[in-house]
Amino acid sequence: MSVDTVSLTGWGRTAPTTAVRFRPRTHEEAAAAVRGRGPRGVIARGLGRSPGDAAQNAGGSVLDLTGLARIGGVDAAGAVRCDAGVSLERLLRVLLPLGWLPPVVPGTGRVTVGGAIASDLPGLDHRRSGSFARHVSALELLTADGEVRTVLPGTALFDATAGGLGLTGVILGATLRLRRVPTALMSVSTERAEDLDDLLARFTAGGDRLPYASAWIDLMARGRAAGRGILTRGEHATPDMRPAHAGRTLLSPRSGGARGRFRLPGCPPVPGGLFGPAPAALYNEVRYRGAPRARTGELRPVGAFFHAADAYPDANLLYGRGGLVRYRFTVGYGQEETLHRVVRRIAGRRGPAVRAVLQRFGAAAPGGLSFAAPGWSLALDLPAALPGLARFLDDVDEEVAAAGGRVCLAKDSRMRPEAAAAMYPGLAGFQELRARLDPTEAFRSDLSRRLGL
């Protein structure tokens, strides 16, 4: 097991802190690192894709689990056991040629299985499939005493660990229930919406006939065009939909990844960020006008459909040296006016928002800190150095909380503790269980200290 001292941030590159990093290759090495932790505790870390500080631990220890990356075989029931350090991108590449897909596919493949469970990530078909942990039939959890427990769904410990941000222990491995897919292609429909009302109507008019759906919103548009966007929906293509030349690529690993990767090799963060208000507005205008008014039946590789953003792995460098803040919230059905007000406020502020994704969520998970709940979810990225951003988002927090909504903790880098307590009624129960399981607070992070979790 290698050990070094490093400065770490989340993918948003805000608030770097220094920790001792352990890189275990076995469960025994991971247990030894937990038993030998210092007074500042330890937190697990995967690929560092969380935009905030959930996988940082200032002055303490960080357990880098990327060395635990074994994938077992798929059994007759369609289940696979894998280590927590396996990335969803790699899991997709291994499983797709066999006709299987991970249970829930979020918007990036550059997260680990352990991170997907600890964040209880939702996918594009949450209304039908729920969040990631719903499809975990067992997980192996390293607890504060240095022991490895098998934890099963339906238990209080499982519910607290799913979405628990690594604060109940270190997830070392999991058994996932998979889904069968007929091909490695998606049949995709795209349509343009003129404003937010039009976009919400198009979302609901289609029902769940096409299970996967998300929309890009133009948060720079104002007036009558406020909230205009591009709705993308998809379903797994059947063999009869494939083009005649597809041949053997139907379940090829090559068709599982995002199309190309556009890196900025050796490029430091752009000092002031690439996008100011005017360039961002122009980019959004071109993107909106360039989308088809309506198109159906377009075939795309599975990876290109789910993980289009992974084609730009260095996009976080474009937000300036201060990094980016990802703000993701959800409000319930019937609270669409709150969504309208937030969209109008962001548009009126003219923050250079080029990434903004709207989704619909279904039933909530039982985890006390799980994010997804029935309603609308909007995620957007803004430069962290934007003047007045902290106060502006504090005000939006209050509006979201007043509507019964919540901000995603796994993405957060700046929320106040009183806002988190107001949004998550299950927080007190989570804290009580954690106090019983880990009275010395072996598992800590910058996020847990900041929010008092």
mmCIF file of C-alpha atoms in Angstrom, residues 7 80 123 174 187 189 196 241 260 279 283 285 328 380 422 441 448:
data_model
loop_
_atom_site.group_PDB
_atom_site.id
_atom_site.type_symbol
_atom_site.label_atom_id
_atom_site.label_comp_id
_atom_site.label_asym_id
_atom_site.label_seq_id
_atom_site.Cartn_x
_atom_site.Cartn_y
_atom_site.Cartn_z
ATOM 1 C CA SER A 7 -3.458 18.506 -1.778
ATOM 2 C CA VAL A 80 -22.261 -9.123 -10.770
ATOM 3 C CA GLY A 123 -29.880 8.126 -13.696
ATOM 4 C CA ALA A 174 -21.002 -4.563 -3.968
ATOM 5 C CA SER A 187 -32.882 5.115 -30.265
ATOM 6 C CA SER A 189 -35.568 11.560 -29.994
ATOM 7 C CA LEU A 196 -39.857 26.547 -19.663
ATOM 8 C CA MET A 241 -33.626 -0.814 -35.655
ATOM 9 C CA GLY A 260 -13.868 10.833 -28.735
ATOM 10 C CA PRO A 279 -19.697 34.388 -25.078
ATOM 11 C CA TYR A 283 -22.748 29.616 -27.232
ATOM 12 C CA GLU A 285 -27.891 30.592 -28.827
ATOM 13 C CA ARG A 328 -28.204 20.809 -8.130
ATOM 14 C CA LEU A 380 -26.051 23.813 -13.386
ATOM 15 C CA ALA A 422 -33.966 22.259 6.769
ATOM 16 C CA GLU A 441 -16.167 9.794 14.305
ATOM 17 C CA SER A 448 -19.257 16.530 7.038
#
